[in-house]
CSV table of C-alpha atoms in Angstrom, one decimal:
chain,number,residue,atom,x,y,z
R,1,UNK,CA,179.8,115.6,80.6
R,2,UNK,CA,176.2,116.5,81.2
R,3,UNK,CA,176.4,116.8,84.6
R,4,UNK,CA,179.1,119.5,84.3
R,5,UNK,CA,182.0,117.1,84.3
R,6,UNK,CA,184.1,118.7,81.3
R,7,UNK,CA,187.4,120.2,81.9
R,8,UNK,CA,186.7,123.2,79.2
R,9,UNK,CA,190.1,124.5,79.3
R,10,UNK,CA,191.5,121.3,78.0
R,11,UNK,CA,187.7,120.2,76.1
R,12,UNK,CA,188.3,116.9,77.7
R,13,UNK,CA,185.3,115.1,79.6
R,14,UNK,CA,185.2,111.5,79.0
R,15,UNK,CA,187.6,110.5,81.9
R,16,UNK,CA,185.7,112.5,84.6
R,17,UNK,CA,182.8,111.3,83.0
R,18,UNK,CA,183.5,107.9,83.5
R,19,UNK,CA,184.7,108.2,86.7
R,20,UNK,CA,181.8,110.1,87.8
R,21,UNK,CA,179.6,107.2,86.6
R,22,UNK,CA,182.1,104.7,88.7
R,23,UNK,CA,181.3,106.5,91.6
R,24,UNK,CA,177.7,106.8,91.3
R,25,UNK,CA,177.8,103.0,90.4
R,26,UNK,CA,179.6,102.1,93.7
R,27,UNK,CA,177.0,104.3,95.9
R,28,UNK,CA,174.1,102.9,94.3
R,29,UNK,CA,175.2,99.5,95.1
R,30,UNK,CA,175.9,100.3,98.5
R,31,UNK,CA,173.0,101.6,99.2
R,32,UNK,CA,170.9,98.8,97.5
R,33,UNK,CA,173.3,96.2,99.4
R,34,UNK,CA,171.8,97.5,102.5
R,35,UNK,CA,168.6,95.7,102.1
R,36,UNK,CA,168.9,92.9,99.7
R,37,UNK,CA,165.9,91.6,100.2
R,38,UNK,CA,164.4,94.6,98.2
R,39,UNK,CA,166.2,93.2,95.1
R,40,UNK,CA,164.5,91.4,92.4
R,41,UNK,CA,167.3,88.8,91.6
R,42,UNK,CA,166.3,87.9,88.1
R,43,UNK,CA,166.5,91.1,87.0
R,44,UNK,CA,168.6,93.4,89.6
R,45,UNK,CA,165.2,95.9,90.2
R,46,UNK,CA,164.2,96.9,92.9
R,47,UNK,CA,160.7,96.4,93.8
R,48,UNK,CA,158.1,99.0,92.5
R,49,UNK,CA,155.9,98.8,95.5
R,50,UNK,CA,159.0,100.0,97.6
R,51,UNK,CA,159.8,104.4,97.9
R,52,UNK,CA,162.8,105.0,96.1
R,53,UNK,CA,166.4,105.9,98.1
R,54,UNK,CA,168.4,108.7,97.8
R,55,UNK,CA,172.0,108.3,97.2
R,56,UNK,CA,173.4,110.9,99.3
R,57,UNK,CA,177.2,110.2,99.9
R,58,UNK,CA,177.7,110.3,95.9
R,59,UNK,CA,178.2,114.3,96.3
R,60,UNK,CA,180.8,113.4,99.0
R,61,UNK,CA,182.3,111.0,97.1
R,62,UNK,CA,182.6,113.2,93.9
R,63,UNK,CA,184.0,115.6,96.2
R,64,UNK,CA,186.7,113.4,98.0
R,65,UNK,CA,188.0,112.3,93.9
R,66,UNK,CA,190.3,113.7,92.0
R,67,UNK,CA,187.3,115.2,89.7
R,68,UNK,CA,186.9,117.7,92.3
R,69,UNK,CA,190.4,119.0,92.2
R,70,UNK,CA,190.8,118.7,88.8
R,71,UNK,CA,187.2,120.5,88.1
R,72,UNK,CA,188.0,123.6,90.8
R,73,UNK,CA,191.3,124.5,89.0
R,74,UNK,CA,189.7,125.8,86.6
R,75,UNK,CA,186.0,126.1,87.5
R,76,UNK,CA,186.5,130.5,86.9
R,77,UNK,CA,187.9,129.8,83.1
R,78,UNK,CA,185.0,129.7,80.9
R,79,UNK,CA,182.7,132.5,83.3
R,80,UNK,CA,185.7,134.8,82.9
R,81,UNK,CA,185.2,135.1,79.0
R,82,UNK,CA,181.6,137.0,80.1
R,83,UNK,CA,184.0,140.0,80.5
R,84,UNK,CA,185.3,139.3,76.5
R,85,UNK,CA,187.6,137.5,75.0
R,86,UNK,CA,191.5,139.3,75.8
R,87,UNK,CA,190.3,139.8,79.7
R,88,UNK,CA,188.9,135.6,79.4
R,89,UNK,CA,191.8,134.9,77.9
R,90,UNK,CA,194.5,136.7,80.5
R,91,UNK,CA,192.2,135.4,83.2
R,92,UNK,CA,192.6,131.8,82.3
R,93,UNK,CA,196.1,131.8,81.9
R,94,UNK,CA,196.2,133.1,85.5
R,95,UNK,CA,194.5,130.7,86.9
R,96,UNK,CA,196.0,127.6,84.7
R,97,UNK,CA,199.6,128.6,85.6
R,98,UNK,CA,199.5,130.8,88.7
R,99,UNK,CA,196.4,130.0,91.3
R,100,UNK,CA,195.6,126.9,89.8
R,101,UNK,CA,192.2,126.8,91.5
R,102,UNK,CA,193.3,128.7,94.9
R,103,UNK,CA,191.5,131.9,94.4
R,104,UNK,CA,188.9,132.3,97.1
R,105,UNK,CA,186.5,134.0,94.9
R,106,UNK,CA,183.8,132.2,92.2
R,107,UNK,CA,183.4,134.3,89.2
R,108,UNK,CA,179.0,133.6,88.9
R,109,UNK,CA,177.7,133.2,85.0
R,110,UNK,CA,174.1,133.4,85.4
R,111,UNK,CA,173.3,133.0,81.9
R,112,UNK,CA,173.2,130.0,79.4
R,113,UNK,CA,175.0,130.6,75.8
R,114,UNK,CA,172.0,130.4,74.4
R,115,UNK,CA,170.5,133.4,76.2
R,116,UNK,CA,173.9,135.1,74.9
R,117,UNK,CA,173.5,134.9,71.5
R,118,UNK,CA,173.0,138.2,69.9
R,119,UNK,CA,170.3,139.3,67.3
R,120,UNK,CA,171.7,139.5,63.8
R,121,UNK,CA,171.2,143.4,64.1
R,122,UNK,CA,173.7,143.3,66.8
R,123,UNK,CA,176.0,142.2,64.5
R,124,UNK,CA,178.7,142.5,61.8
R,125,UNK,CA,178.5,139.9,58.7
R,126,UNK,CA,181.9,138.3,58.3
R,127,UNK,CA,183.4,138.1,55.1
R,128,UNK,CA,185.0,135.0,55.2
R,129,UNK,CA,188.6,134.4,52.6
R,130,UNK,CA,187.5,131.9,50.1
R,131,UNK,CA,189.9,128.4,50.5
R,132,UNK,CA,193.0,127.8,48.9
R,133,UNK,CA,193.1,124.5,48.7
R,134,UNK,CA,196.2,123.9,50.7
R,135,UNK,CA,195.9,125.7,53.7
R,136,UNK,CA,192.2,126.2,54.1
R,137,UNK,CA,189.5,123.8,52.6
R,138,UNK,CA,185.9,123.9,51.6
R,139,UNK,CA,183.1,122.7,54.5
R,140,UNK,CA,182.1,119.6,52.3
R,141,UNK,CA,186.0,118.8,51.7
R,142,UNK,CA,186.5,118.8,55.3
R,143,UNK,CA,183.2,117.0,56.5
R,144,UNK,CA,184.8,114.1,53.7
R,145,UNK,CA,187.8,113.8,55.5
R,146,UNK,CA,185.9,113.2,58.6
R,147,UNK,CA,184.2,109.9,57.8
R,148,UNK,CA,181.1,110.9,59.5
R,149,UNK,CA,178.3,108.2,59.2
R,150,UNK,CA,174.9,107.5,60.8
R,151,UNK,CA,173.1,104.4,59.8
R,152,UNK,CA,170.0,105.4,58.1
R,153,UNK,CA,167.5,103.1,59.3
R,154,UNK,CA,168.4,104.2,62.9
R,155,UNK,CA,166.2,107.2,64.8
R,156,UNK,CA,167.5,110.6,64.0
R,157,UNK,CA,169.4,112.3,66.8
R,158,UNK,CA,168.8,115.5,66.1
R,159,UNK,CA,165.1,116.8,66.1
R,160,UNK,CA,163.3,120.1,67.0
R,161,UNK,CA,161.3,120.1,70.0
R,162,UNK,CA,157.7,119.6,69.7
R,163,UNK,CA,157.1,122.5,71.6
R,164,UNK,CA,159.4,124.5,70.3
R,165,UNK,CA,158.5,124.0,66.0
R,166,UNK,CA,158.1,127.7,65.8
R,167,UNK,CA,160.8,128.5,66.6
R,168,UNK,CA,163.0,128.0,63.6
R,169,UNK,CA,160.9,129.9,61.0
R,170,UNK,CA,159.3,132.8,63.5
R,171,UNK,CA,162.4,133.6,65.3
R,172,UNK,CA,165.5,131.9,64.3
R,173,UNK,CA,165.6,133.2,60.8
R,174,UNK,CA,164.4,136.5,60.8
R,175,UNK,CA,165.7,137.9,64.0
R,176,UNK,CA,169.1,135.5,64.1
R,177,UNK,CA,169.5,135.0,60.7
R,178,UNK,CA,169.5,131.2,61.0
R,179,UNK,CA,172.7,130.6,63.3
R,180,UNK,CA,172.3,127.3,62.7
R,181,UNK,CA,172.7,127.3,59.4
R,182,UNK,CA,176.3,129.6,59.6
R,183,UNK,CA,178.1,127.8,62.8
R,184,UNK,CA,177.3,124.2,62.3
R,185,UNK,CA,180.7,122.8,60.5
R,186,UNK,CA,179.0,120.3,59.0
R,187,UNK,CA,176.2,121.8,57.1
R,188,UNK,CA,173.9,119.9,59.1
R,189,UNK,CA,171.0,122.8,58.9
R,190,UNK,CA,169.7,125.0,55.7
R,191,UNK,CA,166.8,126.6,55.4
R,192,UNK,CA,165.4,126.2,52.1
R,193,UNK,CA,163.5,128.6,49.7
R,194,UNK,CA,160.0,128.4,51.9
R,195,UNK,CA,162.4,129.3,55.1
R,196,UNK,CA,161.6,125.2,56.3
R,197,UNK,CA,164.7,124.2,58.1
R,198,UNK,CA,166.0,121.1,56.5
R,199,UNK,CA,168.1,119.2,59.1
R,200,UNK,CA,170.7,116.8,57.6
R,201,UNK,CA,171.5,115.2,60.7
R,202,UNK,CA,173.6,112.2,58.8
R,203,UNK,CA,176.7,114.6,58.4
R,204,UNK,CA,176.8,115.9,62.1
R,205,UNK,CA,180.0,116.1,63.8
R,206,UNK,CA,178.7,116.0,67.9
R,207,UNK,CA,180.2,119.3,68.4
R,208,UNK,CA,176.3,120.0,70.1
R,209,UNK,CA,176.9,123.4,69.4
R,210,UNK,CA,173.2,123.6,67.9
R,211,UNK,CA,171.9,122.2,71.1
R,212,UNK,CA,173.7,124.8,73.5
R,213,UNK,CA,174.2,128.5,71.5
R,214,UNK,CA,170.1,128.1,69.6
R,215,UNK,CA,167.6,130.5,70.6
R,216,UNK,CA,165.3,128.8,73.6
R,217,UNK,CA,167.9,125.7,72.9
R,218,UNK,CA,164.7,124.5,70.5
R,219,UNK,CA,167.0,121.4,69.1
R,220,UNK,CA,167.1,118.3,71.3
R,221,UNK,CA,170.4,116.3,70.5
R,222,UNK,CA,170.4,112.7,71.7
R,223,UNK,CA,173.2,110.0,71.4
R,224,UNK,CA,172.9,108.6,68.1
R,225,UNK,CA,172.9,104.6,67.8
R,226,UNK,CA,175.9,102.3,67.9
R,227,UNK,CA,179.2,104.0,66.6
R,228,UNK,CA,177.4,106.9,64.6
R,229,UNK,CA,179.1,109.9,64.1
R,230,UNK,CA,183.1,111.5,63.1
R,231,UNK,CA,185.9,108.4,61.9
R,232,UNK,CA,188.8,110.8,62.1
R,233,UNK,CA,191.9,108.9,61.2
R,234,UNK,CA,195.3,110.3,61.4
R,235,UNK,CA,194.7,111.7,65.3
C-alpha cells in the first residue's frame, strides 16, 4: 500500500498489494532470466561487480492488471475532500455509482496531510460526550478489546526521526497542541509534565495515522516483528 496501491474508498489494500508484488516478482525474474549467467546460484544475487537493470515493463504490467482499473475508478475520491467534506462526499458517490472512473478530468492534490494539518489557533476544541458504557466506551476499554500485543524484546516500530527530535517539544505541542496525543486511538503518545513525549508504542493499533497527518511527518513507523499488533476477534 506504500506505493499507492490502496483502494481508499473501500480502505482495502492488501490484495493490490500483493498482486502488485506478484507482478514485480515476475518482471524481475524475467529480466534476470535473460542472462543467467549473472546469477549467483547459491544464493540467487546477482553479481555486485555487474550495473544494476531496470525493470521497465513492471509499469506496463501494472497497467494492463486489474489494479489499474480498479485504482482509476476512484483515483478523484480522496483529492475531492480538498474542497471539504459534503462536496468530497457528493463527489465520491458520483464517481462510485455514476462515472466509475470515466471522467476525463484528474482532480491534482498537491499537498500531503501532513502539510494540511491546521495550527491549534485555527481551531475549535471539541467537547467530546463522556461514554455510556453501552453504546460508547472508554479509549483503554476499547484498546482491551483489541488484543493488541508487541513482544517486548523486539525493536520498537515507532520512533522519532533523528533529525527531526525537535520537533515534538518546539513545535508539535505548542503550536499543534500535541495532535498526537488527541487522534491516536490507542493512547500511544502523551506528553508528560516536562512536555517529553512519551511514546507507548506496545498499544498501537497500525492505523499510521501518526506517520501521515504529524507536522514534517517527524515519526517513522516500520513494520513491527512477527505478528505484533491488533487480535480483533469477532470480525
Amino acid at each position: 500500500c506504500g506505493a499507492g496501491m490502496l483502494n481508499g474508498v473501500k480502505i482495502k489494500g492488501t490484495h493490490t498489494a500483493m498482486k502488485s508484488g506478484m507482478l514485480a516478482a515476475e518482471e524481475i525474474y524475467a529480466v534476470l532470466a535473460q542472462d543467467e549467467e549473472k546469477i549467483v546460484a547459491e544464493t540467487g544475487e546477482v553479481d555486485d561487480s555487474e550495473a544494476s537493470v531496470e525493470v521497465k515493463a513492471y509499469q506496463e504490467a501494472v497497467e494492463k492488471s486489474w489494479i489499474w482499473d480498479e485504482l482509476k475508478e476512484i483515483r478523484n475520491c480522496h483529492s475531492s475532500f480538498k474542497w471539504g467534506t459534503f462536496p468530497g462526499m457528493a463527489y465520491t458517490g458520483a464517481s462510485c455509482f455514476f462515472l466509475r472512473g470515466r471522467e476525463p478530468w484528474t482532480i491534482s492534490h498537491t499537498h500531503t496531510d501532513a502539510q494540511k494539518t491546521k495550527k491549534a489557533a485555527e481551531c475549535q476544541p471539541i467537547d467530546y460526550p463522556k461514554p455510556d458504557g453501552k453504546l460508547s466506551f472508554d479509549l483503554l476499554t476499547n484498546l482491551q478489546r483489541s488484543g493488541t500485543n508487541h513482544e517486548h524484546d523486539q525493536p520498537v516500530h515507532l520512533r522519532v526521526k533523528p533529525d527531526l527530535a525537535h520537533i515534538p517539544a518546539q513545535l508539535s505541542l505548542p503550536e499543534y497542541a500535541g495532535p498526537e496525543q488527541r487522534f491516536c486511538p490507542a493512547k500511544v503518545y502523551e506528553y508528560d509534565e516536562n512536555g517529553e513525549l512519551v511514546i507507548n508504542a506496545q498499544n498501537c493499533l497500525h492505523c499510521k495515522c501518526c506517520s501521515i497527518k504529524m507536522p514534517q511527518e517527524y515519526i517513522e513507523w516500520t513494520v513491527p516483528e512477527g505478528s505484533g499488533g491488533p487480535a480483533y476477534t469477532v470480525m
